[in-house]
Protein backbone atom coordinates (compact mmCIF):
# COMPACT_ATOMS: atom_id res chain seq x y z
CA MET A 1 0.00 0.00 0.00
CA THR A 2 1.29 3.48 -0.79
CA GLU A 3 2.03 6.16 1.74
CA ARG A 4 0.00 9.34 2.02
CA ILE A 5 0.53 12.56 3.90
CA TYR A 6 -1.62 13.04 7.01
CA ASP A 7 -1.98 15.64 9.76
CA PHE A 8 -0.90 14.46 13.20
CA THR A 9 -1.27 16.08 16.61
CA CYS A 10 0.99 15.28 19.54
CA THR A 11 -1.05 14.37 22.62
CA GLU A 12 1.83 15.50 24.84
CA CYS A 13 2.83 18.95 23.49
CA GLN A 14 -0.23 19.63 21.22
CA ILE A 15 1.87 20.48 18.14
CA THR A 16 0.35 19.61 14.73
CA VAL A 17 2.58 18.33 11.92
CA GLU A 18 2.28 16.62 8.53
CA LYS A 19 3.87 13.19 8.13
CA TRP A 20 3.89 10.39 5.57
CA GLN A 21 2.23 7.13 6.67
CA LYS A 22 0.54 4.13 5.09
CA ALA A 23 -3.25 4.22 5.36
CA ASP A 24 -3.41 0.87 7.19
CA ASP A 25 -0.55 1.71 9.60
CA ASN A 26 -1.92 2.98 12.91
CA SER A 27 1.30 2.81 14.90
CA PRO A 28 2.13 6.00 16.82
CA LEU A 29 4.87 8.17 15.37
CA THR A 30 7.52 10.03 17.33
CA CYS A 31 6.99 13.74 17.81
CA ASP A 32 9.91 15.83 16.53
CA ASN A 33 9.28 18.42 19.25
CA CYS A 34 9.09 16.36 22.47
CA GLN A 35 10.67 13.12 21.15
CA LYS A 36 7.82 10.94 22.48
CA PRO A 37 5.77 8.41 20.45
CA THR A 38 2.56 10.37 20.98
CA LEU A 39 1.57 11.57 17.49
CA LYS A 40 -2.03 10.64 16.66
CA ARG A 41 -3.50 10.92 13.16
CA ASN A 42 -6.17 13.60 12.69
CA PHE A 43 -9.12 12.43 10.65
CA PRO A 44 -10.76 14.98 8.36
CA ALA A 45 -14.36 16.02 8.83
CA PRO A 46 -16.83 14.11 6.67
CA SER A 47 -17.79 15.77 3.42
CA PHE A 48 -21.29 16.02 2.03
CA LYS A 49 -22.82 16.01 -1.42
CA MET A 50 -24.94 18.92 -2.60
CA PRO A 51 -28.33 17.84 -3.97
CA ARG A 52 -28.86 17.90 -7.71
CA GLU A 53 -32.04 19.23 -9.28
CA SER A 54 -33.19 15.70 -10.08
CA GLN A 55 -33.18 14.78 -6.38
CA HIS A 56 -36.15 15.20 -4.10
CA GLY A 57 -36.54 16.76 -0.68
CA PHE A 58 -39.13 18.47 1.50
CA ASP A 59 -40.32 22.07 1.35
CA GLY A 60 -40.36 22.70 5.11
CA ASN A 61 -44.07 21.95 5.46
CA GLY A 62 -43.67 18.23 4.82
CA ALA A 63 -44.57 18.31 1.12
CA ARG A 64 -42.18 16.37 -1.12
CA VAL A 65 -40.70 18.52 -3.90
CA ARG A 66 -37.85 18.37 -6.37
CA PHE A 67 -34.86 20.54 -5.50
CA GLY A 68 -34.94 23.68 -7.61
CA GLU A 69 -38.76 23.81 -7.50
CA ALA A 70 -39.19 24.53 -3.81
CA GLY A 71 -38.85 28.31 -3.97
CA ARG A 72 -37.84 30.44 -1.00
CA TYR A 73 -39.08 30.51 2.56
CA ASN A 74 -40.97 33.70 3.45
CA PRO A 75 -40.61 34.38 7.19
CA LYS A 76 -43.51 36.89 7.17
CA THR A 77 -46.05 34.34 5.94
CA GLY A 78 -44.29 31.22 7.23
CA LYS A 79 -44.72 29.62 3.80
CA ILE A 80 -42.62 28.71 0.79
CA ASP A 81 -43.03 31.18 -2.10
CA THR A 82 -42.91 29.39 -5.45
């Protein structure tokens, strides 16, 4: 398996560094600052997919609509303007 670059944070001195490591290797790395094997890999936040116009959702009142057809919410009336 190939190596990738990951962000690591030292649990001892709280420094964050980038290091190369294989994806399936979870062994702790040695911190260059405090010289202890306390670097833990930071995992990125999950990403999300924006809905396409062909996908369906709800208009805020429980009615099922296609994205792009829902219109905008009007706070004065409490309804969706189409």
